[in-house]
Coordinates of C-alpha atoms and ligand atoms in Angstrom, one line a residue:
X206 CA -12.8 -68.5 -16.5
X207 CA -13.4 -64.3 -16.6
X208 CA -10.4 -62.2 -16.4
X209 CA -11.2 -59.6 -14.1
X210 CA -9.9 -55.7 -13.8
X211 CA -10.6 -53.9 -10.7
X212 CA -9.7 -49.9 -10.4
X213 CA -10.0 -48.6 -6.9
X214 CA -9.4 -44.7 -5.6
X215 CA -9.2 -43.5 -2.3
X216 CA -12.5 -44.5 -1.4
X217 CA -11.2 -48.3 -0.8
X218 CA -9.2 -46.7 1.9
X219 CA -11.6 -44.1 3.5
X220 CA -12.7 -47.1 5.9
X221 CA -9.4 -47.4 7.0
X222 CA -9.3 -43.8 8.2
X223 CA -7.5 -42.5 5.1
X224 CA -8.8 -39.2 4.1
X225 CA -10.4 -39.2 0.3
X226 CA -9.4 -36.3 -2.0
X227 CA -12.7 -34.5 -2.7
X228 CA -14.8 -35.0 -0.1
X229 CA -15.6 -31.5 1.8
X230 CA -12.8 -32.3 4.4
X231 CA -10.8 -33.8 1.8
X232 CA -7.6 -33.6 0.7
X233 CA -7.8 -31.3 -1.9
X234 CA -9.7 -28.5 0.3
X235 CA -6.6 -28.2 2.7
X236 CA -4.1 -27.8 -0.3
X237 CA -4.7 -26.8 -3.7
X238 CA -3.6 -29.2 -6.3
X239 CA -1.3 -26.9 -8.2
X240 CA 0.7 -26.3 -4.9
X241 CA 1.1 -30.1 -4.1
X242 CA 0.6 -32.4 -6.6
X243 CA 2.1 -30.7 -9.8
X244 CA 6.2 -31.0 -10.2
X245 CA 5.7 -26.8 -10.3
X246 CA 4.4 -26.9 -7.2
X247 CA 7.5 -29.2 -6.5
X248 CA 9.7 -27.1 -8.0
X249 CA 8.5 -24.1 -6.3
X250 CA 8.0 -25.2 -3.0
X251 CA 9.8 -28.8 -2.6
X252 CA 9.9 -28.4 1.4
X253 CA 5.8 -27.8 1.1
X254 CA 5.4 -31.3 -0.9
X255 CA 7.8 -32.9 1.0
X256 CA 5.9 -32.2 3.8
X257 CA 2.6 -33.4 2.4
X258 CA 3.4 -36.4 1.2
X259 CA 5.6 -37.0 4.7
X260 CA 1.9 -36.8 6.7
X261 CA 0.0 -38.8 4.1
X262 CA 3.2 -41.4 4.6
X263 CA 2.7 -41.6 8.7
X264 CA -1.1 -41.6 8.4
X265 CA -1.1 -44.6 5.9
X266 CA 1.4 -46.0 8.4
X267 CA -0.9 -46.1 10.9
X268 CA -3.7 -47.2 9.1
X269 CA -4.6 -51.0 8.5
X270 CA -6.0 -52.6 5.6
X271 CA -10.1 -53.0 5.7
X272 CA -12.3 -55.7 4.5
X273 CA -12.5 -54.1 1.2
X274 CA -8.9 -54.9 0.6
X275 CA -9.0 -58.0 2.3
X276 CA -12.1 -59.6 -0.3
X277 CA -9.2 -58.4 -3.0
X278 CA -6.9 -60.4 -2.1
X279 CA -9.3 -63.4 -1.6
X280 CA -10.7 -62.8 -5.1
X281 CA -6.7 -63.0 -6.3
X282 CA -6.5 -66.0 -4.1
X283 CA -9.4 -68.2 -5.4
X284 CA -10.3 -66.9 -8.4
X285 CA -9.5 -69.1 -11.6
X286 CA -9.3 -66.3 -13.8
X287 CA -7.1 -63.8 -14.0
X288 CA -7.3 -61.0 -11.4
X289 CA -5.7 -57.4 -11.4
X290 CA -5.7 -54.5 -9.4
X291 CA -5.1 -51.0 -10.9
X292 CA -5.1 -48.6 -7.8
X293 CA -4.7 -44.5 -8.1
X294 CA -4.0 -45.0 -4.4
X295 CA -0.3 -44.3 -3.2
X296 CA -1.3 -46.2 0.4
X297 CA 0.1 -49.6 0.8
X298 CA -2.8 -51.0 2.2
X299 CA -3.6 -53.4 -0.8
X300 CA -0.4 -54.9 -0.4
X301 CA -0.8 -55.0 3.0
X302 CA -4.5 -56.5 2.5
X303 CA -2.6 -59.5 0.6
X304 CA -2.9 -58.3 -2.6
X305 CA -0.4 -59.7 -5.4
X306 CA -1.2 -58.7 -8.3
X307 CA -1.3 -54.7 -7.9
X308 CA -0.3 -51.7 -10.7
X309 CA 0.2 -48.5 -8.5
X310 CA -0.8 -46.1 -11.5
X311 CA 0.0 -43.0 -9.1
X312 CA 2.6 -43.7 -7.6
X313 CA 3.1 -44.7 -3.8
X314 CA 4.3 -43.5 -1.0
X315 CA 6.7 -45.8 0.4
X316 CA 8.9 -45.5 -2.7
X317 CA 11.1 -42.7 -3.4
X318 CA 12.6 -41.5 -6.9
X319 CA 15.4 -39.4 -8.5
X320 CA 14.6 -36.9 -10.4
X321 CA 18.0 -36.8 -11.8
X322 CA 18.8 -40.9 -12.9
X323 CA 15.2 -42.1 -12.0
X324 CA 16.8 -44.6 -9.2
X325 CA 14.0 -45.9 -7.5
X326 CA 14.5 -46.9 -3.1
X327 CA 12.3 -47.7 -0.4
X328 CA 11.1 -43.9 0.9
X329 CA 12.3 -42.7 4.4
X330 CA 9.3 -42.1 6.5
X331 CA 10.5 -38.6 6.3
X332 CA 11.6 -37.6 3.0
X333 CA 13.9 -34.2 3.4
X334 CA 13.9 -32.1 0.3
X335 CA 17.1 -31.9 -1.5
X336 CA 17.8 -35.7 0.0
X337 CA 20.7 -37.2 -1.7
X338 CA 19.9 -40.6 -4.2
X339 CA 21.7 -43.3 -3.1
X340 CA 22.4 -44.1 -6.6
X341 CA 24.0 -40.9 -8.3
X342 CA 24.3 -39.3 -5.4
X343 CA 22.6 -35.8 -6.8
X344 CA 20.6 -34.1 -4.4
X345 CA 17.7 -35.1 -6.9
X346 CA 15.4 -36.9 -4.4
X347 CA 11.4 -36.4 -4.7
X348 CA 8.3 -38.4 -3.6
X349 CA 7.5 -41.2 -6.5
X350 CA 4.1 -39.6 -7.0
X351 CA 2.7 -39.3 -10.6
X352 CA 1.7 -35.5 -10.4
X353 CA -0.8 -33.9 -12.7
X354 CA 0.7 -33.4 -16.1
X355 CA 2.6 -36.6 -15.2
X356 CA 2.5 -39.9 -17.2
X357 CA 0.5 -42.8 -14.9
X358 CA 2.7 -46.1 -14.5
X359 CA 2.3 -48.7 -16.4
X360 CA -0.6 -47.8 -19.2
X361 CA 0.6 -50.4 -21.9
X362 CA 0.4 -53.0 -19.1
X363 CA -3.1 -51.7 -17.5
X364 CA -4.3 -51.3 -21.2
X365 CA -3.5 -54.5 -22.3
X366 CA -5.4 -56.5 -19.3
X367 CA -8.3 -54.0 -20.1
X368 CA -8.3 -55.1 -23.7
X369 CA -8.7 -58.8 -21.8
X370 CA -10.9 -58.1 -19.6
X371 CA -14.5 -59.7 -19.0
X372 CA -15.3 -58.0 -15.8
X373 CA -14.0 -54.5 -15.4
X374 CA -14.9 -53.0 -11.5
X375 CA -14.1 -49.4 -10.6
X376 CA -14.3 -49.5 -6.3
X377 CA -14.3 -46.1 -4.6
X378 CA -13.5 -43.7 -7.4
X379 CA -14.8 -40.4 -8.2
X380 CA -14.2 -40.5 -11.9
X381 CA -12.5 -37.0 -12.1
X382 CA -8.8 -38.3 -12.7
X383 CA -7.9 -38.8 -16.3
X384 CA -6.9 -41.1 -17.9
X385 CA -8.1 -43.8 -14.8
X386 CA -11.6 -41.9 -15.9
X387 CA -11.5 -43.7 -19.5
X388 CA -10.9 -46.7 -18.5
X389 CA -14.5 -47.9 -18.2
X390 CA -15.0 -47.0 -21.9
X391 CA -11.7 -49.0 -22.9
X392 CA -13.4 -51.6 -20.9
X393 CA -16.7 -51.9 -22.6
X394 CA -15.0 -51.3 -26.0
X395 CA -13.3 -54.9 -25.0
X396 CA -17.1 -56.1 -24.1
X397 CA -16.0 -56.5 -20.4
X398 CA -19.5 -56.3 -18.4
X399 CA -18.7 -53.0 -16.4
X400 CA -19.4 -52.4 -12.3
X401 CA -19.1 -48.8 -10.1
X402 CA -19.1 -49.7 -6.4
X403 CA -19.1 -46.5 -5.0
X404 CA -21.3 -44.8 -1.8
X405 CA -22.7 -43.0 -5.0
X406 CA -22.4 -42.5 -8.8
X407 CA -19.0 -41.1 -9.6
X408 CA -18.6 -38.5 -12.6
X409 CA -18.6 -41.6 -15.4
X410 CA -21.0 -43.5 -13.4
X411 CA -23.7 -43.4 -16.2
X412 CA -21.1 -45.5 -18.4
X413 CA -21.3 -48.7 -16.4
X414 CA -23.6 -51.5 -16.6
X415 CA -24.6 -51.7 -13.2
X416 CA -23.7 -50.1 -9.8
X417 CA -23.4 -51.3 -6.0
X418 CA -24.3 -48.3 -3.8
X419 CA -23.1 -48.6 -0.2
X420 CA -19.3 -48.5 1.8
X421 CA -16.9 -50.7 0.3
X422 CA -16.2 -53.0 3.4
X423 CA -19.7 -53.8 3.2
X424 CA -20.6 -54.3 -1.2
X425 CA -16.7 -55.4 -1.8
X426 CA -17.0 -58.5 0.4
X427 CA -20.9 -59.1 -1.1
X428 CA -19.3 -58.8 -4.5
X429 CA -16.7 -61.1 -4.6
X430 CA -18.7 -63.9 -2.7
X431 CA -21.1 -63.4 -5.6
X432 CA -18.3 -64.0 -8.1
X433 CA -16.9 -67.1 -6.3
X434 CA -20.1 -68.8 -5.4
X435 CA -21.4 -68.3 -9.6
X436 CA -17.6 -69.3 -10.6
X437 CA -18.1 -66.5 -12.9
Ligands
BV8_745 C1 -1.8 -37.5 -17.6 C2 -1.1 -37.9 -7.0 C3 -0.9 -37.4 -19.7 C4 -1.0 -38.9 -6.0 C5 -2.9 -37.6 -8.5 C6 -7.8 -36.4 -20.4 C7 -6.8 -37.3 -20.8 C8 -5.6 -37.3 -20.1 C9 -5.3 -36.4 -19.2 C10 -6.2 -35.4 -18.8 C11 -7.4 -35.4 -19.5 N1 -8.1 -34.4 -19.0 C12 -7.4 -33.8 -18.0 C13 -6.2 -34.4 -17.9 C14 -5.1 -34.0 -17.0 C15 -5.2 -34.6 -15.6 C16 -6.6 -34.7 -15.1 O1 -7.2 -35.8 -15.2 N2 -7.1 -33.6 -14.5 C17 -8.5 -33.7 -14.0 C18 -8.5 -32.9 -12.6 C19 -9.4 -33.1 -15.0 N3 -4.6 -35.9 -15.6 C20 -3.3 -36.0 -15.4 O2 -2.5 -35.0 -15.4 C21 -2.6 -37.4 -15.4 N4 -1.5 -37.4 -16.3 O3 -2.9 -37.7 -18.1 O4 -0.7 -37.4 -18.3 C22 0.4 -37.1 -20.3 C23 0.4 -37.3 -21.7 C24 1.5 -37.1 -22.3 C25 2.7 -36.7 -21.6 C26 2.7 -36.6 -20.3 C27 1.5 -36.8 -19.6 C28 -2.1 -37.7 -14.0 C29 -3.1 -37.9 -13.0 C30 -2.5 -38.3 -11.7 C31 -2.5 -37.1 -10.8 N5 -2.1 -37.5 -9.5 N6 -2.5 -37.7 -7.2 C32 -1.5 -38.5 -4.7 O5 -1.2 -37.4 -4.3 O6 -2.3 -39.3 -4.2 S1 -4.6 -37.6 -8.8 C33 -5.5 -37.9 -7.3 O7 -6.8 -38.1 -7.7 C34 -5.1 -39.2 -6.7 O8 -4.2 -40.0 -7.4 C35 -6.4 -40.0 -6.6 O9 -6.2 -41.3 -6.7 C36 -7.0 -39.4 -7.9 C37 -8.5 -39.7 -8.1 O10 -9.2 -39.4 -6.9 P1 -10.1 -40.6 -6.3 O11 -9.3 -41.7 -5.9 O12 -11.3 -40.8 -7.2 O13 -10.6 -39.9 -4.9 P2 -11.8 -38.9 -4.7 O14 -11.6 -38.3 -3.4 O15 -11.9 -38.0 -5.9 O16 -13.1 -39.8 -4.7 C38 -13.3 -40.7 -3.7 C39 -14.5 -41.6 -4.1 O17 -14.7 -42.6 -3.1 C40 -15.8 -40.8 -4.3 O18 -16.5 -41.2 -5.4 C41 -16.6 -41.3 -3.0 O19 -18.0 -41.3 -3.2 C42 -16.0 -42.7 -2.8 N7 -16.1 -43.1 -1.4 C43 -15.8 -42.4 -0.3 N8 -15.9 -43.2 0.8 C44 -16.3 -44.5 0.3 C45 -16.4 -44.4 -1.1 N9 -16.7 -45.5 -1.8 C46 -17.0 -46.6 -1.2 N10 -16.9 -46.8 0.2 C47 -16.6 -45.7 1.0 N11 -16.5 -45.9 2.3

């Protein structure tokens, strides 16, 4: 049975009405990066971040999971090999989709983190700068977002099930963000046969085998029929 590795960005959840980061009305072209998704920029302006990640909290809130999600979960489901997915996203809307077996590299929004003794707790839906942890008690509290410059979650895990992998998909992912980017060539260094579903070719896209062109709620379900049906 093939172990499968699936990598999804914000494209998985741009059906859902969640704004990607690079697309003209994206995220990124109403903030710069340095001012709110760097720790300077926390450090510098924490009310400003705070704030930020506070929206992109309500508007995940209010958005469901899609069909993209859903065939991700049914893969997990039915599959008889192994399935994981590593997301970049810091919605919920895998878990809300049914997935199981998730790695939230980035981070996520509904969890909240001390900067001072790394306490982890479920995230207000409005995070206050300067909020107290309810461990130590320092006035330490920031969003649990890996920033740039930041170490991702999880790498020795996410490497390892690469290493493993015989299928390796990257779903909705511009291929900007390192080290997610790499992950295709760790993938076809393990020989995993390697699959970009995107609406079109991501920044790495000439490293993978083959690609599915179209929105994700439409070539996510068609994909994972196709790896049921051949009990790949
Ligand atoms: C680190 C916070 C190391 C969460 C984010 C080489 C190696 C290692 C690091 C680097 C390197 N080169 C440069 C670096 C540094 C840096 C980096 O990669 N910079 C880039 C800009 C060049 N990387 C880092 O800093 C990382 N840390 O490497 O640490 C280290 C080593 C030692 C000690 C300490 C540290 C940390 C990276 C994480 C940064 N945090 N965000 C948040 O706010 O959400 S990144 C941000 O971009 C998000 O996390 C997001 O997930 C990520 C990637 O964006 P995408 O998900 O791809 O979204 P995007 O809008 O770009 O694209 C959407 C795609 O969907 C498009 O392709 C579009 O076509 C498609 N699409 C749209 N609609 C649909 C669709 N597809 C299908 N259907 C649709 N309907």
């Amino acid at each position: 049975m093939s172990n499968i590795v699936i990598l999804t960005g914000a494209g998985i959840s741009a059906e859902s009405g969640i704004e990607t980061f690079r697309a003209e009305t994206g995220l990124w072209a109403q903030h710069r990066v340095e001012d709110v998704a760097t720790p300077e920029g926390f450090a510098c302006n924490p009310e400003l971040v705070v704030d930020f990640y506070n929206a992109r909290r309500a508007a995940a809130a209010a958005a469901a999971p899609n069909a993209a999600h859903k065939a991700l979960a049914r893969l997990e489901a039915e599959h008889k090999g192994k399935v994981l997915v590593v997301t970049q996203n810091v919605d919920d809307l895998h878990e809300r989709g049914g997935s199981c077996n998730l790695v939230h590299m980035h981070g996520a929004l509904n969890s909240a983190l001390c900067a001072t003794c790394e306490h982890r707790w479920t995230a207000p839906m409005e995070m206050r700068a300067g909020d107290a942890c309810p461990s130590c008690n320092a006035a330490a509290a920031r969003p649990d977002i890996v920033w740039f410059g930041e170490m991702p979650y999880q790498m020795d895990l996410i490497f390892e099930a690469i290493g493993e992998a015989d299928i390796f998909a990257a779903i909705g992912t511009s291929g900007n963000v390192y080290p997610a980017a790499g992950f295709v060539a760790e993938a076809a260094r393990a020989g995993a046969h390697t699959l970009e579903i995107n609406l079109e070719p991501s920044a790495v896209g000439a490293q993978f085998d083959k690609a599915l062109l179209g929105p994700a709620t439409k070539t996510v379900p068609a994909w994972v029929e196709s790896i049921l049906r051949a009990g790949a």
